[in-house]
Amino acid sequence: MSNPVPSELTERILLHLESAEQADSLRLAEQFGIEHQKIVGAVKSIQAHGERLLDVESVTHKSLTLTEEGQAVAQSGSHEANVYAAVPEQGIGQAELLAAGGGNAKVGFSKAMSQGWLWLDKSVQPPLVRRKVATIVDQVREQLLQLAKLSDKDLADYKKRKLLQELSTKSLRISKGPEFSTTLTKLETDLTMEMLASGQWQQLKFKAYNFDALGATPTRGQLHPLLKVRTEFRQIFLEMGFSEMATNNYVEASFWNFDALFQPQQHPARDAHDTFFIKQPALCGPLPNDYVQRVSTVHSVGGYGSLGYGYKWQLAEAQKNLLRTHTTAVSARNLFQLANRAYGFKPAKYFSIDKVFRNETLDATHLAEFHQVEGVIAQAGLTLADLIGTLHEFFRKLGISQLRFKPTYNPYTEPSMEIYCYHGGLAKWIEVGNSGIFRPELVRPMGLPPDVNVLGWGLSLERPTMVKYGINNIRDLVGPKVDLKMVEDGPICRLDRD
Amino acid sequence: MPTIGVKRDLLFDALGKKYTDDEFQELCFAFGLELDEVTTEKQMLTKEQGDVAAAADASEEIIYRIDIPANRYDLLCMEGLVTGLRVFQGKVKPPKFEFVEPAQRQVLKITPSTAQIRPFAVAAVLRNVTFTQESYNSFIDLQDKLHQNICRKRTLVAIGTHDLDTIKGPFSYEALAPDQIKFVPLNQTQELNGIQLMDFYATHAQLKQYLPIIRDSPVYPVIYDSNRVVLSLPPIINGDHSKISLKTKNVFIECTATDLTKAKVVLDTIVCLFSEHCAKKFTVEPCDVIQTDGTIISYPELAVREERVSVKRANAYIGINEPANKLADMLTRMYLEAEVDAKDGDSLNVKIPPTRHDVIHACDIYEDIAIAFGYNNIKKSLPAFMQIAKQFPLNKLTEQLREQVAQAGFTEALTFTLCSRDDIALKLNKDIEALPAVHIGNPKTLEFQVVRTTLLPGLLKTVVANRKMPLPLKLFEISDVVLTAEHTEVGARNERRLCAVNCNKSAGFEVVHGLLDRVMQLLSVPWKTGGADSGYYLQATEDPSYFPGRCANVMYNETVIGKIGVLHPSVLQAFDLTTPCSAVEFTIEPFV
């Protein structure tokens, strides 16, 4: 910010102009005994009160001055005149002359020779420099003393000889404008109700706007970026005709989380190292009896074309309460309901997006709780090709068009496919999810018809969000350490655009 | 997912081809493996242990670390991996495993006492084995990988391998009191009894984790030879006497178990993968295992199962249309030898070898066809039915309210569902015993002791972590808390709450009150005044979390649905807050 211009100075300039009609800022500075910059500032300040108060024109002044060498010539004669003066009547040896004449003697000698003032008498040895004319006129000196009369040619010549230099200075030529006044009115910053009511706005002068400054930040609340992505995923599923499952049950029985999904009771995922088990309430209540029996059988001795796992299945293990490790537990409940509908099976597409919990080692990308996105389709005769086609459509809506699939092992799907997408920014394939056809050992005990296949896929909500927003530490996104500035400044979520 | 490390050059020699890292990665990808890391022993030592000194002498040979699917035990060592890949590439046929009957079978007798601790045992012999340093290491590594994975850290199955020429059958599997068992453990010189052994290994980096499997049992399992030489004390350690070395020719393998199916799989896997080093390749000598009831069972089973698969169904499952003979070729490349049934052209007879115990249903066979066909060669299609989609009403309401509360000037937080007992009790001046909280049995840290019963602590922590933001801070969250609930299936239920906090230089009760009024307006719930029948109102109350005289119940249709008030200074202090806060929290479930 510049220092405010003292109002006395603006007033003084205006008063000066009233009588003088016109002024030059440089001259004013001299006259007022004030720095030129301050005069310029005061003029600008006057202009800010009204464009038409003053007519201001920027002018460039050129001035000629003698260089140090030029001043020496003006004072004590040109080099050539000095050399001429140094030649006595009887002549002088050239070397002696040059030695006596100092630094500029050589230039002076050659000029004096070309002017025809001197000649070289070679009839004697060594040759002597003699005067050729009796008197000379030192025109250079005279011209330097009267710069104003110089011809352009001489001017250029002297500049070249570094006797003269030209300086340019800028100043403002100020004169009265059409709305000249010696008093300045206060400028209005904004249009107000009072001005409108009184009609004053017609007379008032308004301060010019600075359009390069940012506007005032709107006061508002913001939605959380991860939950904005959740909304977008919900929207995509709804667009694809998937119905939302009720996932508001974090505490789940091991039975639904594992056993119903044909995950054997000795599976490492059921280890306390991976799963949060509940101390209170520790066990679930009654489970659907017939179904539990069928699950027990398929685990221990098989059935529906399966050998089973050949181990002793225990109800007590299935009754242990836990925090669900995947939303597939909810999918299992929904498929069971679908199989046991009063009016019989009908094809269905389900989705859910909600929290799951893992008792895992935590790091920059893993928390003990995260959101799982899951899609499930149940219909007679579904194929792996249908799953691949559905995943292509789903990921296309996320703005991902290049997909490929890797064989993998999941306890409850067969075939199983890891989903990889090509990330242009990272220039590599990254794993984005898991998918497969639910095993018959899972689907058939529920009571779904034999020809019904169930396709499923899942991914985390956090990972694509972190990739999309370039967040490296999950704690910057989820939990109390979230950066609210990031939340407040975040863009709307448009997954299909980059 | 287990990871194995194999030397790259040896692997390429065995595969008969040199690959670039990318080419090998592609091969892995198609087969369902993942080249996880390209490293050297030196790099691994430096990286994992930071041991630069030890690393200085370590090898710089390139090692591939490869992720193996958790159900493919047959790929857990170099031998199995090479066979699997070469069969997949169609370079060799899957090997056939044969029994070689000895003049006199080795016998392992199970005594009834083992039923108390580890009831099952199986055994086999590999004859005329030639170990190199590489294959010896691989043999040890395989046992380790099996122990870690299918054996569930030796709880389900423990493997012992012995130099048969140092011991003499018949062998006896017993369970004895710890102090009665005396032997010199592997690589030790001193004889220990069972009790001393537990002390001796209590601090051993690898073995200490297995001690609890039997430590407190009155009897420990043990295998003796006919001269009472101890072969092993499963699942802890073998005896030093019978240890195998590079010079070992004949290997006796025993597996003791609590899960017989897994023991059979483990035994089959070991003999299948290492019979390749026998003088007569892929041959195994069976053993007789005498059960406690006197019956004799011959092990290993090495059973080849035959499955009949419909060509039509296999094609339909995957969504392809390939002729029967092509499907048979594909299966053969997946280690499942298949032939088209001569009688009806629509069936395949598939042989499931003892290396593929993971195949338990036709769908496993379908998957192998799909892998051999190539997942990425399948022509995509879409399920052909339409459904009118429905939103879950509670989530729909949540979405609508989130938008509105943000529009009212509150910023959304996303806080953790799990927290410490103090977060929901002590810091809020509440008694944990009096809260309907779900308690976690095995939390690794304090942050995972309970499931939150209120959204308030998460929001207060978010306020504290964002002290640099200009005041006022107005935050909200609409999410689930979990409360114990009798008469529900699991004894607990979620409740969807809306919680909002205003944090400013003064508490500003009217700010959160105003938000409550606005939300009720959006829900078309009137302010209940005078004698109105329904609506919401505030009912003065006292709550230790709130400032005295500045707390009210949020009432809806004469039921308490939440609390509103100015937070108690001691609560603010407990959360390290220096600015006053007012808060409102109530369930939105009655409004669905």
PDB file of N, CA and C in Angstrom, chain B residues 423-432 434-435 454 456 460 540-553 563-575 581:
ATOM      1  N   ASP B 423     -13.328 -41.901  25.855  1.00  0.00           N
ATOM      2  CA  ASP B 423     -13.941 -40.948  24.921  1.00  0.00           C
ATOM      3  C   ASP B 423     -15.441 -40.828  25.144  1.00  0.00           C
ATOM      4  N   ILE B 424     -16.092 -41.961  25.403  1.00  0.00           N
ATOM      5  CA  ILE B 424     -17.556 -41.897  25.535  1.00  0.00           C
ATOM      6  C   ILE B 424     -18.008 -41.773  26.984  1.00  0.00           C
ATOM      7  N   ALA B 425     -17.077 -42.014  27.931  1.00  0.00           N
ATOM      8  CA  ALA B 425     -17.500 -42.009  29.339  1.00  0.00           C
ATOM      9  C   ALA B 425     -16.773 -40.929  30.138  1.00  0.00           C
ATOM     10  N   LEU B 426     -15.558 -41.227  30.563  1.00  0.00           N
ATOM     11  CA  LEU B 426     -14.819 -40.340  31.464  1.00  0.00           C
ATOM     12  C   LEU B 426     -14.782 -38.896  30.972  1.00  0.00           C
ATOM     13  N   LYS B 427     -14.429 -38.725  29.693  1.00  0.00           N
ATOM     14  CA  LYS B 427     -14.281 -37.357  29.179  1.00  0.00           C
ATOM     15  C   LYS B 427     -15.619 -36.628  29.117  1.00  0.00           C
ATOM     16  N   LEU B 428     -16.709 -37.373  29.083  1.00  0.00           N
ATOM     17  CA  LEU B 428     -18.039 -36.749  29.038  1.00  0.00           C
ATOM     18  C   LEU B 428     -18.719 -36.789  30.407  1.00  0.00           C
ATOM     19  N   ASN B 429     -17.914 -37.073  31.432  1.00  0.00           N
ATOM     20  CA  ASN B 429     -18.430 -37.138  32.810  1.00  0.00           C
ATOM     21  C   ASN B 429     -19.482 -38.233  32.970  1.00  0.00           C
ATOM     22  N   LYS B 430     -19.300 -39.337  32.237  1.00  0.00           N
ATOM     23  CA  LYS B 430     -20.275 -40.430  32.331  1.00  0.00           C
ATOM     24  C   LYS B 430     -19.585 -41.664  32.902  1.00  0.00           C
ATOM     25  N   ASP B 431     -20.403 -42.616  33.368  1.00  0.00           N
ATOM     26  CA  ASP B 431     -19.895 -43.870  33.908  1.00  0.00           C
ATOM     27  C   ASP B 431     -20.019 -44.935  32.814  1.00  0.00           C
ATOM     28  N   ILE B 432     -18.908 -45.541  32.446  1.00  0.00           N
ATOM     29  CA  ILE B 432     -18.902 -46.507  31.345  1.00  0.00           C
ATOM     30  C   ILE B 432     -19.864 -47.658  31.614  1.00  0.00           C
ATOM     31  N   ALA B 434     -22.645 -47.572  33.004  1.00  0.00           N
ATOM     32  CA  ALA B 434     -24.043 -47.197  32.821  1.00  0.00           C
ATOM     33  C   ALA B 434     -24.402 -46.994  31.352  1.00  0.00           C
ATOM     34  N   LEU B 435     -23.378 -47.047  30.452  1.00  0.00           N
ATOM     35  CA  LEU B 435     -23.656 -46.788  29.037  1.00  0.00           C
ATOM     36  C   LEU B 435     -23.990 -48.091  28.304  1.00  0.00           C
ATOM     37  N   THR B 454     -22.111 -42.241  21.059  1.00  0.00           N
ATOM     38  CA  THR B 454     -22.454 -40.848  20.750  1.00  0.00           C
ATOM     39  C   THR B 454     -21.488 -40.325  19.693  1.00  0.00           C
ATOM     40  N   LEU B 456     -20.644 -37.193  19.573  1.00  0.00           N
ATOM     41  CA  LEU B 456     -20.048 -35.967  20.089  1.00  0.00           C
ATOM     42  C   LEU B 456     -18.508 -36.006  20.204  1.00  0.00           C
ATOM     43  N   LEU B 460     -15.789 -33.269  18.664  1.00  0.00           N
ATOM     44  CA  LEU B 460     -14.930 -32.437  19.516  1.00  0.00           C
ATOM     45  C   LEU B 460     -13.462 -32.640  19.143  1.00  0.00           C
ATOM     46  N   ALA B 540     -36.175 -28.914  29.895  1.00  0.00           N
ATOM     47  CA  ALA B 540     -34.965 -28.687  30.694  1.00  0.00           C
ATOM     48  C   ALA B 540     -34.573 -29.953  31.440  1.00  0.00           C
ATOM     49  N   THR B 541     -33.289 -30.227  31.475  1.00  0.00           N
ATOM     50  CA  THR B 541     -32.808 -31.413  32.185  1.00  0.00           C
ATOM     51  C   THR B 541     -31.389 -31.142  32.647  1.00  0.00           C
ATOM     52  N   GLU B 542     -30.841 -32.048  33.428  1.00  0.00           N
ATOM     53  CA  GLU B 542     -29.429 -31.936  33.799  1.00  0.00           C
ATOM     54  C   GLU B 542     -28.695 -33.145  33.259  1.00  0.00           C
ATOM     55  N   ASP B 543     -27.516 -32.910  32.714  1.00  0.00           N
ATOM     56  CA  ASP B 543     -26.695 -34.004  32.182  1.00  0.00           C
ATOM     57  C   ASP B 543     -25.251 -33.639  32.495  1.00  0.00           C
ATOM     58  N   PRO B 544     -24.488 -34.558  33.061  1.00  0.00           N
ATOM     59  CA  PRO B 544     -23.119 -34.202  33.490  1.00  0.00           C
ATOM     60  C   PRO B 544     -22.220 -33.730  32.347  1.00  0.00           C
ATOM     61  N   SER B 545     -22.574 -34.014  31.098  1.00  0.00           N
ATOM     62  CA  SER B 545     -21.751 -33.545  29.981  1.00  0.00           C
ATOM     63  C   SER B 545     -21.995 -32.062  29.690  1.00  0.00           C
ATOM     64  N   TYR B 546     -23.125 -31.543  30.202  1.00  0.00           N
ATOM     65  CA  TYR B 546     -23.522 -30.183  29.845  1.00  0.00           C
ATOM     66  C   TYR B 546     -23.474 -29.244  31.043  1.00  0.00           C
ATOM     67  N   PHE B 547     -23.407 -27.968  30.756  1.00  0.00           N
ATOM     68  CA  PHE B 547     -23.337 -26.927  31.772  1.00  0.00           C
ATOM     69  C   PHE B 547     -24.672 -26.894  32.536  1.00  0.00           C
ATOM     70  N   PRO B 548     -24.599 -26.779  33.868  1.00  0.00           N
ATOM     71  CA  PRO B 548     -25.843 -26.791  34.645  1.00  0.00           C
ATOM     72  C   PRO B 548     -26.801 -25.693  34.176  1.00  0.00           C
ATOM     73  N   GLY B 549     -28.049 -26.057  34.025  1.00  0.00           N
ATOM     74  CA  GLY B 549     -29.054 -25.090  33.594  1.00  0.00           C
ATOM     75  C   GLY B 549     -29.018 -24.751  32.119  1.00  0.00           C
ATOM     76  N   ARG B 550     -28.107 -25.375  31.407  1.00  0.00           N
ATOM     77  CA  ARG B 550     -27.967 -25.096  29.969  1.00  0.00           C
ATOM     78  C   ARG B 550     -28.094 -26.385  29.164  1.00  0.00           C
ATOM     79  N   CYS B 551     -28.990 -27.265  29.589  1.00  0.00           N
ATOM     80  CA  CYS B 551     -29.145 -28.532  28.881  1.00  0.00           C
ATOM     81  C   CYS B 551     -30.620 -28.885  28.816  1.00  0.00           C
ATOM     82  N   ALA B 552     -31.019 -29.434  27.692  1.00  0.00           N
ATOM     83  CA  ALA B 552     -32.418 -29.838  27.552  1.00  0.00           C
ATOM     84  C   ALA B 552     -32.510 -31.138  26.774  1.00  0.00           C
ATOM     85  N   ASN B 553     -33.559 -31.898  27.048  1.00  0.00           N
ATOM     86  CA  ASN B 553     -33.897 -33.037  26.211  1.00  0.00           C
ATOM     87  C   ASN B 553     -34.588 -32.526  24.959  1.00  0.00           C
ATOM     88  N   LYS B 563     -30.296 -34.712  22.956  1.00  0.00           N
ATOM     89  CA  LYS B 563     -29.921 -33.688  23.935  1.00  0.00           C
ATOM     90  C   LYS B 563     -29.410 -32.459  23.204  1.00  0.00           C
ATOM     91  N   ILE B 564     -29.593 -31.312  23.885  1.00  0.00           N
ATOM     92  CA  ILE B 564     -29.042 -30.071  23.359  1.00  0.00           C
ATOM     93  C   ILE B 564     -28.539 -29.255  24.529  1.00  0.00           C
ATOM     94  N   GLY B 565     -27.444 -28.531  24.344  1.00  0.00           N
ATOM     95  CA  GLY B 565     -26.983 -27.719  25.454  1.00  0.00           C
ATOM     96  C   GLY B 565     -25.601 -27.142  25.230  1.00  0.00           C
ATOM     97  N   VAL B 566     -25.143 -26.454  26.301  1.00  0.00           N
ATOM     98  CA  VAL B 566     -23.793 -25.893  26.310  1.00  0.00           C
ATOM     99  C   VAL B 566     -22.902 -26.913  27.019  1.00  0.00           C
ATOM    100  N   LEU B 567     -21.773 -27.271  26.391  1.00  0.00           N
ATOM    101  CA  LEU B 567     -20.941 -28.316  26.973  1.00  0.00           C
ATOM    102  C   LEU B 567     -20.285 -27.848  28.269  1.00  0.00           C
ATOM    103  N   HIS B 568     -20.136 -28.788  29.189  1.00  0.00           N
ATOM    104  CA  HIS B 568     -19.560 -28.494  30.492  1.00  0.00           C
ATOM    105  C   HIS B 568     -18.073 -28.170  30.338  1.00  0.00           C
ATOM    106  N   PRO B 569     -17.594 -27.137  31.058  1.00  0.00           N
ATOM    107  CA  PRO B 569     -16.169 -26.773  30.933  1.00  0.00           C
ATOM    108  C   PRO B 569     -15.229 -27.947  31.180  1.00  0.00           C
ATOM    109  N   SER B 570     -15.601 -28.883  32.055  1.00  0.00           N
ATOM    110  CA  SER B 570     -14.708 -30.019  32.318  1.00  0.00           C
ATOM    111  C   SER B 570     -14.649 -30.952  31.104  1.00  0.00           C
ATOM    112  N   VAL B 571     -15.731 -30.990  30.344  1.00  0.00           N
ATOM    113  CA  VAL B 571     -15.731 -31.778  29.098  1.00  0.00           C
ATOM    114  C   VAL B 571     -14.803 -31.108  28.086  1.00  0.00           C
ATOM    115  N   LEU B 572     -14.937 -29.790  27.985  1.00  0.00           N
ATOM    116  CA  LEU B 572     -14.067 -29.052  27.058  1.00  0.00           C
ATOM    117  C   LEU B 572     -12.606 -29.306  27.408  1.00  0.00           C
ATOM    118  N   GLN B 573     -12.322 -29.259  28.704  1.00  0.00           N
ATOM    119  CA  GLN B 573     -10.950 -29.449  29.161  1.00  0.00           C
ATOM    120  C   GLN B 573     -10.460 -30.861  28.817  1.00  0.00           C
ATOM    121  N   ALA B 574     -11.332 -31.835  29.020  1.00  0.00           N
ATOM    122  CA  ALA B 574     -10.953 -33.227  28.744  1.00  0.00           C
ATOM    123  C   ALA B 574     -10.588 -33.415  27.270  1.00  0.00           C
ATOM    124  N   PHE B 575     -11.180 -32.609  26.403  1.00  0.00           N
ATOM    125  CA  PHE B 575     -10.877 -32.708  24.975  1.00  0.00           C
ATOM    126  C   PHE B 575      -9.872 -31.639  24.526  1.00  0.00           C
ATOM    127  N   CYS B 581     -18.345 -24.429  23.621  1.00  0.00           N
ATOM    128  CA  CYS B 581     -19.061 -25.138  22.566  1.00  0.00           C
ATOM    129  C   CYS B 581     -20.484 -25.413  23.016  1.00  0.00           C
TER     130      CYS B 581
END
